[in-house]
Coordinates of C-alpha atoms and ligand atoms in Angstrom, one line a residue:
M1 CA -12.5 11.2 5.3
T2 CA -12.9 11.5 2.3
P3 CA -14.5 14.9 0.4
K4 CA -17.6 14.6 -1.1
L5 CA -16.8 14.0 -5.1
A6 CA -19.0 14.6 -8.2
L7 CA -18.9 14.3 -12.2
T8 CA -19.6 17.9 -13.4
D9 CA -19.7 18.9 -18.0
S10 CA -20.2 22.2 -17.1
A11 CA -17.6 24.3 -18.7
P12 CA -15.4 25.5 -15.9
H13 CA -15.0 28.8 -16.2
K14 CA -18.6 28.8 -15.5
L15 CA -18.1 27.1 -12.1
A16 CA -19.1 29.1 -9.0
V17 CA -16.8 27.4 -6.3
D18 CA -14.7 28.4 -4.1
A19 CA -11.6 27.1 -6.2
L20 CA -10.6 25.7 -9.3
V21 CA -7.8 24.0 -10.1
I22 CA -6.2 23.9 -13.8
G23 CA -2.6 21.7 -14.4
V24 CA 0.4 23.1 -16.3
V25 CA 3.3 21.9 -17.5
Q26 CA 7.0 22.7 -17.4
G27 CA 7.1 22.4 -21.6
E28 CA 9.9 22.9 -23.8
S29 CA 10.3 27.0 -24.1
G30 CA 8.9 27.3 -20.7
L31 CA 5.2 27.0 -19.0
E32 CA 2.6 25.8 -20.2
L33 CA -1.6 24.9 -20.3
G34 CA -2.3 21.1 -18.7
P35 CA -5.0 19.1 -20.1
G36 CA -8.8 20.8 -19.9
A37 CA -7.1 24.6 -19.2
E38 CA -7.3 26.1 -22.2
D39 CA -11.1 27.3 -21.4
V40 CA -10.4 28.7 -18.0
A41 CA -7.3 30.3 -19.0
D42 CA -9.7 32.4 -22.2
A43 CA -12.2 33.3 -19.4
Y44 CA -9.6 34.1 -17.3
D45 CA -8.6 38.5 -16.8
G46 CA -5.3 38.4 -18.9
D47 CA -2.8 36.4 -20.4
L48 CA -2.5 33.9 -17.6
L49 CA 0.1 31.8 -17.9
A50 CA 1.5 35.2 -17.9
V51 CA 0.5 36.1 -14.6
L52 CA 1.7 32.5 -13.3
A53 CA 5.4 33.1 -14.6
S54 CA 5.0 36.3 -12.8
L55 CA 4.1 34.5 -10.0
G56 CA 6.8 32.1 -9.9
A57 CA 5.1 29.4 -11.3
T58 CA 7.2 27.0 -13.3
G59 CA 4.9 23.9 -14.1
K60 CA 7.4 21.9 -11.3
S61 CA 5.5 18.6 -10.2
G62 CA 4.0 19.1 -7.4
E63 CA 4.2 23.0 -7.2
V64 CA 1.0 24.7 -5.7
V65 CA 0.3 28.6 -7.0
K66 CA -2.7 29.6 -6.0
L67 CA -4.3 33.2 -7.4
P68 CA -8.3 35.1 -7.1
G69 CA -10.2 33.9 -9.9
G70 CA -10.0 37.3 -11.8
K71 CA -12.8 36.9 -14.6
L72 CA -13.7 33.6 -13.8
R73 CA -16.5 32.4 -11.3
A74 CA -14.1 30.5 -8.6
D75 CA -12.6 33.1 -5.6
L76 CA -9.1 30.8 -6.3
L77 CA -7.6 29.7 -8.9
V78 CA -5.4 27.2 -8.5
A79 CA -2.6 26.2 -10.8
V80 CA -0.8 22.8 -9.9
G81 CA 2.4 21.9 -11.6
L82 CA 2.3 18.6 -13.2
G83 CA 6.4 17.9 -14.3
G84 CA 7.1 17.7 -18.2
R85 CA 5.7 15.7 -20.6
G86 CA 6.1 12.1 -21.2
D87 CA 7.5 10.2 -24.4
S88 CA 4.6 10.4 -26.1
G89 CA 3.6 14.3 -25.7
A90 CA 1.1 13.4 -23.4
V91 CA 1.2 14.1 -19.4
P92 CA 1.6 10.2 -17.5
A93 CA -1.5 9.3 -15.5
E94 CA 0.8 9.5 -12.3
A95 CA 1.5 13.1 -13.1
I96 CA -2.0 13.7 -12.5
R97 CA -2.9 11.6 -9.6
R98 CA 0.3 13.2 -8.1
A99 CA -0.8 16.9 -8.7
S100 CA -4.6 15.8 -7.5
G101 CA -3.0 14.4 -4.4
A102 CA -0.3 17.4 -3.7
V103 CA -3.8 20.0 -4.5
A104 CA -6.4 18.0 -2.5
R105 CA -3.8 18.3 0.6
S106 CA -3.7 21.8 -0.4
L107 CA -7.3 22.8 -0.2
A108 CA -7.4 21.6 2.9
G109 CA -10.4 24.1 5.1
V110 CA -11.5 25.0 1.7
G111 CA -15.6 23.7 1.4
H112 CA -15.8 23.2 -2.7
A113 CA -13.6 22.8 -5.6
A114 CA -14.2 22.0 -9.2
T115 CA -11.0 20.3 -11.1
T116 CA -10.0 20.2 -14.5
L117 CA -7.2 17.7 -14.3
S118 CA -9.8 15.1 -15.0
A119 CA -10.0 16.2 -18.4
T120 CA -7.9 13.1 -19.7
E121 CA -7.6 11.2 -16.4
L122 CA -10.2 10.7 -14.5
S123 CA -9.6 7.6 -12.5
A124 CA -5.9 9.0 -11.8
A125 CA -7.2 12.6 -10.6
V126 CA -10.0 10.5 -8.4
Q127 CA -7.7 8.7 -7.0
G128 CA -5.0 11.4 -6.3
T129 CA -7.7 13.6 -4.5
V130 CA -8.7 10.7 -2.3
M131 CA -4.7 9.9 -1.5
G132 CA -4.2 13.5 -1.4
A133 CA -6.9 15.0 1.1
Y134 CA -6.2 11.9 3.6
K135 CA -4.8 13.1 7.2
F136 CA -4.3 10.8 10.0
T137 CA -6.2 13.2 12.8
G138 CA -7.7 10.4 15.6
Y139 CA -4.6 11.3 18.4
K140 CA -4.9 15.1 18.1
S141 CA -6.5 17.4 20.4
A142 CA -6.9 20.2 18.9
A143 CA -9.1 19.7 14.9
G144 CA -6.8 21.2 11.9
D145 CA -8.4 22.2 9.1
D146 CA -10.9 20.2 7.5
P147 CA -10.0 18.2 4.4
V148 CA -11.4 19.4 0.7
G149 CA -15.0 19.3 1.6
K150 CA -16.1 18.6 -2.3
V151 CA -14.4 18.7 -4.9
E152 CA -15.8 18.6 -9.0
F153 CA -14.6 16.4 -11.7
V154 CA -15.0 18.2 -14.9
V155 CA -15.2 15.2 -17.6
A156 CA -16.9 15.8 -21.4
D157 CA -19.8 14.1 -20.0
D158 CA -20.7 13.4 -16.8
G159 CA -23.4 11.1 -17.8
A160 CA -21.4 8.8 -18.7
D161 CA -21.5 5.1 -18.0
T162 CA -17.8 5.2 -18.2
A163 CA -17.3 8.6 -16.0
R164 CA -19.6 6.8 -13.9
Q165 CA -17.8 3.4 -13.5
A166 CA -14.3 5.6 -13.2
L167 CA -15.6 7.3 -10.7
K168 CA -16.7 4.6 -8.1
G169 CA -13.7 2.2 -8.6
A170 CA -10.9 4.9 -7.9
T171 CA -12.8 6.4 -5.0
A172 CA -13.3 3.2 -4.1
I173 CA -9.0 2.3 -3.9
G174 CA -8.6 5.6 -3.2
E175 CA -10.4 4.9 -0.1
A176 CA -8.5 1.5 0.6
V177 CA -5.3 2.9 1.0
N178 CA -6.9 5.3 2.7
T179 CA -8.1 2.2 5.5
A180 CA -4.3 0.7 5.1
R181 CA -2.8 4.2 6.5
D182 CA -5.4 4.4 9.4
L183 CA -4.0 0.9 10.3
I184 CA -0.3 1.9 10.2
N185 CA -1.0 4.8 11.6
T186 CA -2.8 3.9 14.8
P187 CA -0.2 3.7 17.6
P188 CA 1.5 0.2 19.3
N189 CA -0.1 0.6 22.0
D190 CA -3.5 0.4 20.6
L191 CA -3.5 -1.6 17.8
F192 CA -1.4 -4.8 18.9
P193 CA -2.6 -8.2 17.6
A194 CA -5.9 -8.9 19.4
A195 CA -7.3 -5.4 18.5
F196 CA -5.6 -5.3 14.7
A197 CA -7.3 -8.9 14.2
E198 CA -11.2 -6.9 15.6
R199 CA -10.4 -4.6 13.5
A200 CA -9.5 -7.0 10.4
T201 CA -12.5 -8.6 11.9
E202 CA -14.5 -6.0 12.1
L203 CA -14.2 -4.8 8.1
G204 CA -14.1 -7.7 7.1
R205 CA -17.7 -8.4 7.7
A206 CA -19.1 -4.9 7.4
A207 CA -17.9 -5.5 4.0
G208 CA -19.1 -8.7 4.0
L209 CA -16.0 -11.5 3.7
E210 CA -15.8 -14.4 5.5
V211 CA -13.6 -13.9 8.7
E212 CA -11.9 -16.7 10.9
V213 CA -9.6 -15.6 13.4
L214 CA -7.0 -17.9 15.4
D215 CA -6.0 -16.7 19.0
E216 CA -3.4 -18.6 20.9
N217 CA -5.0 -21.1 21.5
A218 CA -5.9 -22.5 17.9
L219 CA -2.5 -21.3 16.9
R220 CA -0.6 -23.8 19.4
K221 CA -3.1 -27.1 18.3
Q222 CA -2.2 -26.6 14.9
G223 CA 1.2 -26.1 15.0
F224 CA 2.1 -22.4 14.2
G225 CA 5.7 -22.3 15.5
G226 CA 6.5 -19.1 13.6
I227 CA 3.7 -17.2 14.2
L228 CA 4.3 -17.9 18.2
G229 CA 7.5 -18.4 18.7
V230 CA 7.8 -14.3 17.5
G231 CA 5.4 -13.7 19.4
S232 CA 6.2 -15.5 22.5
G233 CA 8.0 -12.4 24.1
S234 CA 4.6 -9.7 23.8
S235 CA 2.4 -9.5 26.9
R236 CA -0.1 -9.5 23.8
P237 CA -0.5 -13.3 22.3
P238 CA -0.7 -13.4 18.2
R239 CA -3.3 -14.4 16.1
L240 CA -3.9 -15.2 12.8
V241 CA -6.8 -13.9 10.4
R242 CA -8.1 -15.9 7.5
L243 CA -10.2 -13.3 5.0
R244 CA -12.5 -14.9 1.9
H245 CA -13.9 -13.4 -0.8
R246 CA -16.2 -15.9 -3.0
G247 CA -17.0 -13.9 -6.1
G248 CA -19.4 -15.8 -7.6
K249 CA -17.7 -17.4 -11.0
S250 CA -14.3 -16.8 -10.4
A251 CA -11.3 -17.0 -12.9
A252 CA -8.9 -18.6 -10.9
K253 CA -7.7 -18.7 -6.5
V254 CA -5.8 -15.7 -5.3
A255 CA -3.9 -16.4 -1.8
L256 CA -2.8 -13.2 -0.2
V257 CA -0.3 -12.5 2.9
G258 CA 0.7 -9.6 4.5
K259 CA 2.9 -9.2 7.7
G260 CA 1.3 -8.0 10.6
I261 CA 4.2 -7.1 13.1
T262 CA 1.9 -5.1 15.1
F263 CA 6.0 -3.5 16.7
D264 CA 9.5 -4.5 16.1
T265 CA 11.4 -4.0 18.8
G266 CA 14.1 -6.6 17.3
G267 CA 13.0 -8.7 20.2
I268 CA 16.0 -10.5 22.1
S269 CA 18.6 -9.3 18.8
L270 CA 17.0 -5.6 20.5
K271 CA 17.2 -3.0 17.8
P272 CA 19.4 0.4 18.3
A273 CA 16.7 3.1 20.1
A274 CA 17.1 5.8 16.9
G275 CA 14.2 5.5 15.1
M276 CA 12.7 2.1 16.5
D277 CA 9.3 4.3 16.5
E278 CA 9.2 3.8 13.1
M279 CA 8.3 0.1 13.9
T280 CA 4.4 0.7 14.3
S281 CA 4.8 0.2 10.5
D282 CA 6.4 -3.2 10.5
M283 CA 2.3 -4.4 9.7
S284 CA 2.1 -2.1 6.8
G285 CA 2.2 -5.4 4.8
A286 CA -0.9 -6.8 6.5
A287 CA -2.7 -3.7 6.4
A288 CA -2.5 -3.7 3.0
V289 CA -3.7 -6.6 2.1
V290 CA -6.5 -5.9 4.7
A291 CA -7.5 -3.1 3.0
T292 CA -7.4 -5.2 -0.8
M293 CA -9.7 -8.0 0.8
V294 CA -12.4 -4.9 1.5
L295 CA -11.9 -3.6 -1.6
A296 CA -12.1 -6.8 -3.2
T297 CA -15.8 -7.5 -2.4
K298 CA -16.5 -4.0 -2.6
L299 CA -15.8 -4.4 -6.7
N300 CA -16.3 -7.8 -6.8
Y301 CA -13.8 -9.5 -8.7
P302 CA -14.7 -12.6 -9.8
L303 CA -12.1 -14.5 -7.8
E304 CA -11.8 -16.3 -5.2
I305 CA -9.4 -14.8 -3.2
I306 CA -8.3 -16.3 0.5
A307 CA -6.1 -13.9 2.9
T308 CA -3.5 -15.5 5.1
V309 CA -2.9 -12.7 7.7
P310 CA -0.8 -13.1 10.8
M311 CA 0.3 -11.1 13.0
A312 CA 2.0 -10.8 16.2
E313 CA 4.6 -8.3 18.3
N314 CA 8.2 -8.7 18.3
M315 CA 9.1 -7.8 22.2
P316 CA 12.5 -8.7 23.9
S317 CA 11.1 -10.2 27.4
G318 CA 11.6 -13.6 29.5
T319 CA 9.4 -15.1 27.8
S320 CA 11.2 -14.5 24.2
Y321 CA 12.0 -16.4 22.0
R322 CA 15.8 -16.7 21.9
P323 CA 19.0 -16.4 19.1
G324 CA 19.4 -20.3 19.4
D325 CA 15.9 -21.5 19.7
V326 CA 14.8 -24.0 17.0
L327 CA 11.2 -23.4 16.3
T328 CA 9.0 -25.6 14.1
M329 CA 7.0 -24.2 11.2
Y330 CA 3.5 -24.9 10.2
G331 CA 3.8 -27.9 7.8
G332 CA 7.0 -29.3 10.1
T333 CA 9.5 -27.3 8.6
T334 CA 12.5 -26.6 11.5
V335 CA 14.0 -23.2 11.3
E336 CA 17.1 -22.3 14.0
V337 CA 16.9 -18.8 14.5
L338 CA 19.7 -17.1 14.5
N339 CA 18.4 -13.1 14.9
T340 CA 14.9 -12.7 16.6
D341 CA 15.2 -9.8 14.9
A342 CA 14.3 -11.7 11.3
E343 CA 11.1 -12.5 12.8
G344 CA 8.7 -11.4 9.6
R345 CA 10.3 -14.2 7.8
L346 CA 8.9 -16.5 10.4
I347 CA 5.4 -15.5 10.6
L348 CA 5.3 -15.3 6.8
A349 CA 6.7 -18.7 6.2
D350 CA 3.5 -20.2 9.0
A351 CA 0.9 -18.2 6.7
M352 CA 2.6 -19.3 3.3
V353 CA 2.5 -22.8 4.1
R354 CA -1.5 -22.1 5.3
A355 CA -2.4 -20.6 2.0
C356 CA -0.5 -22.9 -0.1
E357 CA -3.4 -25.4 1.8
D358 CA -6.2 -23.6 -0.1
G359 CA -4.7 -24.5 -3.9
P360 CA -4.4 -20.8 -5.2
D361 CA -3.0 -20.7 -8.2
Y362 CA -1.3 -17.0 -7.4
L363 CA 0.7 -16.5 -3.9
V364 CA 1.3 -13.1 -3.6
E365 CA 3.1 -12.0 -0.4
T366 CA 3.7 -8.4 0.5
S367 CA 5.7 -7.0 4.0
T368 CA 8.3 -4.2 5.6
L369 CA 10.9 -7.4 5.4
T370 CA 14.1 -5.9 5.1
G371 CA 16.7 -3.1 5.6
A372 CA 18.2 -4.3 3.1
Q373 CA 15.4 -3.5 0.7
V374 CA 16.0 0.2 1.2
V375 CA 19.5 0.3 1.3
A376 CA 19.0 -1.5 -2.7
L377 CA 16.3 0.4 -3.6
G378 CA 15.3 3.5 -1.6
K379 CA 12.2 4.2 0.7
R380 CA 10.0 4.8 -3.2
T381 CA 10.4 1.0 -4.9
P382 CA 9.6 -1.3 -3.7
G383 CA 11.6 -5.2 -4.0
V384 CA 9.3 -7.4 -6.1
M385 CA 10.8 -10.8 -5.9
G386 CA 9.1 -14.7 -6.7
S387 CA 8.2 -17.0 -9.4
E388 CA 10.0 -15.1 -12.8
E389 CA 7.0 -14.6 -14.7
F390 CA 4.3 -13.2 -12.1
R391 CA 7.1 -11.6 -11.0
D392 CA 7.5 -9.6 -14.1
R393 CA 3.9 -9.2 -13.8
V394 CA 3.2 -8.4 -10.3
A395 CA 6.4 -4.9 -11.4
Q396 CA 4.7 -4.6 -14.1
T397 CA 1.4 -3.7 -13.1
S398 CA 2.9 -1.5 -10.2
Q399 CA 4.9 0.6 -12.4
A400 CA 1.7 0.8 -14.8
V401 CA -0.2 2.1 -11.5
G402 CA 2.6 4.3 -9.7
E403 CA 3.9 2.2 -7.4
G404 CA 6.9 1.7 -9.1
G405 CA 7.6 -2.4 -7.6
W406 CA 10.8 -3.5 -9.5
P407 CA 11.9 -7.1 -10.5
M408 CA 14.2 -8.8 -8.1
P409 CA 16.2 -12.3 -8.3
L410 CA 16.2 -14.5 -6.4
P411 CA 19.8 -16.2 -6.8
E412 CA 20.2 -20.0 -6.0
E413 CA 23.3 -19.7 -4.6
L414 CA 22.3 -17.0 -1.8
L415 CA 20.5 -20.6 -0.6
G416 CA 22.9 -22.0 0.9
E417 CA 24.0 -19.2 3.2
L418 CA 20.8 -20.3 5.1
D419 CA 21.9 -23.8 5.8
S420 CA 21.5 -24.0 9.6
K421 CA 24.0 -26.4 11.9
L422 CA 20.8 -28.0 13.6
A423 CA 18.1 -27.1 11.6
D424 CA 16.3 -26.9 8.4
L425 CA 17.3 -23.4 7.8
A426 CA 18.6 -20.9 9.5
N427 CA 16.5 -17.4 9.4
V428 CA 19.3 -15.5 8.9
T429 CA 23.1 -16.2 6.8
G430 CA 26.1 -15.0 7.9
Q431 CA 26.9 -11.6 6.0
R432 CA 24.9 -8.7 5.0
W433 CA 25.7 -9.0 1.4
G434 CA 22.2 -9.8 -0.7
G435 CA 19.9 -9.4 2.6
M436 CA 16.4 -8.5 0.3
L437 CA 17.2 -11.8 -1.4
A438 CA 17.9 -13.9 1.1
A439 CA 14.9 -13.5 3.0
G440 CA 13.1 -14.1 -0.6
L441 CA 15.0 -17.0 -0.6
F442 CA 13.5 -17.9 2.8
L443 CA 10.0 -17.4 1.5
Q444 CA 10.6 -19.2 -1.1
E445 CA 11.0 -22.7 0.7
F446 CA 7.8 -22.5 2.3
V447 CA 5.8 -22.1 -0.8
A448 CA 4.1 -25.4 -2.7
D449 CA 5.9 -25.8 -6.1
E450 CA 3.1 -25.4 -8.2
V451 CA 2.2 -22.1 -6.8
A452 CA 3.3 -18.5 -8.6
W453 CA 4.0 -16.6 -6.4
A454 CA 5.5 -13.6 -5.5
H455 CA 6.6 -11.3 -3.0
I456 CA 6.4 -7.6 -2.2
D457 CA 9.4 -6.2 0.1
I458 CA 8.2 -3.0 1.0
A459 CA 10.5 -2.2 3.5
G460 CA 11.2 1.6 2.1
P461 CA 7.8 2.9 0.8
A462 CA 5.4 1.9 2.9
Y463 CA 6.1 4.7 5.8
N464 CA 6.9 8.1 4.8
S465 CA 9.0 9.5 7.5
G466 CA 9.8 13.4 4.9
S467 CA 7.9 15.7 4.0
P468 CA 4.2 14.8 2.2
W469 CA 4.4 14.7 -1.6
G470 CA 1.9 14.2 -3.8
Y471 CA -0.6 12.3 -2.5
T472 CA 2.0 10.4 -0.4
P473 CA 1.4 12.0 3.6
K474 CA 4.3 11.6 6.2
G475 CA 3.8 8.1 7.8
G476 CA 1.3 5.2 6.5
T477 CA 1.6 5.6 2.6
G478 CA -0.6 2.0 2.1
V479 CA 1.2 1.0 -0.7
P480 CA 1.3 -2.0 -1.9
V481 CA -2.8 -1.6 -2.0
R482 CA -2.8 -0.3 -6.0
T483 CA -0.5 -3.3 -6.8
L484 CA -2.7 -5.5 -5.0
A485 CA -6.1 -4.2 -6.6
A486 CA -4.3 -4.0 -10.5
V487 CA -3.0 -7.6 -9.6
L488 CA -6.2 -8.8 -8.5
A489 CA -8.2 -6.7 -11.8
D490 CA -5.9 -8.6 -13.6
I491 CA -5.9 -12.2 -13.1
A492 CA -9.4 -11.9 -13.2
D493 CA -9.1 -10.1 -16.7
R494 CA -7.0 -12.7 -17.9
G495 CA -6.8 -15.6 -16.0
Ligands
LIG501 N1 10.7 -4.9 10.1 C1 12.7 -5.4 9.9 C2 12.8 -4.4 8.8 C3 12.6 -3.0 8.3 C4 13.6 -2.6 8.1 C5 11.3 -2.3 8.2 C6 13.5 -1.2 8.1 C7 11.0 -1.3 8.0 C8 12.7 -0.3 7.7 C9 12.5 -6.0 9.7 O1 12.1 -7.1 11.0 C10 14.2 -6.8 9.8 O2 14.7 -6.5 11.2 N2 14.3 -7.5 9.3 C11 16.5 -7.3 10.1 C12 16.5 -8.2 9.5 C13 17.7 -9.2 9.4 C14 18.6 -9.1 10.7 C15 18.4 -10.4 8.6 C16 17.3 -6.4 9.1 O3 16.9 -5.8 7.8 O4 18.0 -5.6 9.4
LIG502 MN1 13.1 -7.5 12.5
LIG503 ZN1 10.0 -6.4 11.3

């Protein structure tokens, strides 16, 4: 649950709170105060920076040091590291976002806090707080500490429209990220395709989206051979969910598509046991798209946005699809399945052809598509492919919001590797090289020529199997919700 959030223009050292948060910077000659922290340091009993340094504070990003409030009216003073200053000398927004997240996590159990991290970057401070306070506890018998109860953000003028808009917008974005995380973190026995479709329907209806769900019979009638093929091994049949936002006088039409494999065993091309549990996150793209659609109506983007979200469970069984099968995809393209573990591209191909029938100006698709993405870019950097201009725009936007998407090529020569001996295409190449790019090239075959498109591979970034850091908890991360939201806002702005 989101903490209560409010703005305040009171002097921070006069706030009677359980905890007061300031930032500290790794300066060139040692520890320095972060933006907005001067008044607090002046009001503190003694040389605050010296006290902090003696407690081991270095200003390193994410470091949290707690000390008694001294002469402040706060019981506790919390100093959080912001890392070094950027090239401009200012603390970057992402540093504020991460520090706010780390602090929010460390304030679990605290009732009332105030933060000065909002002095220069209110939106980032709010987003970081909302995302950092997140914890998925739905399956724990014993309740742990509650998230911090209330956070006040210190600003120059708490009545200013810009500040109030920033609080509202940033809270909505943080909550959308948390919605995606909830879906990802729900275990696969409870989030199978029909259950996922139901949750998407509930979320969509509550937000005011138009919702349409195709069940297995509708999918069969309409020829969604990719989704049906992948879903055929599971006792729990596939779904295709469509969500539509009509933003009044809309500047453009945008299609969103997200991979919704509720669990990926690999199918007959079975995955090894080690780490297979993490394939509960193979619907992270779908979760991000559903959460972004809810956000789009909440913030009423002046766009028409249609999400097409395929959901299936990839299981081995007597009814599974096999290596060697040929599937006829929605729209008629035939695909020879050489590896049932390359299932994401099969359900996505169906969904992307359907999405293009709506005649969108832009199509953004996101998926936990390839292990090759993790090999190439690591656990935190999404790979962005697609039409060159739009790909670069999406990658730049992703970097600007702190999700770090990076442009990747679609080298033509790799397409030949997807030739099939009996169908139009094979679902995998014969070798391991460039696996992320080959998957992107496969998807490209299913995008209508006139549509500017982007594919965001989030195989690594969608799920944090390590320790929490910044605003990123263990488990589902909610990447790339903030990229999608910012891309939509940018299209609404500039077309
Ligand atoms: N869901 C996986 C990709 C993945 C791997 C996501 C690791 C998150 C972490 C996808 O369906 C898959 O199995 N891809 C195969 C493709 C291969 C058979 C061409 C892969 O990457 O190994
Ligand atoms: Mn797979
Ligand atoms: Zn998969």
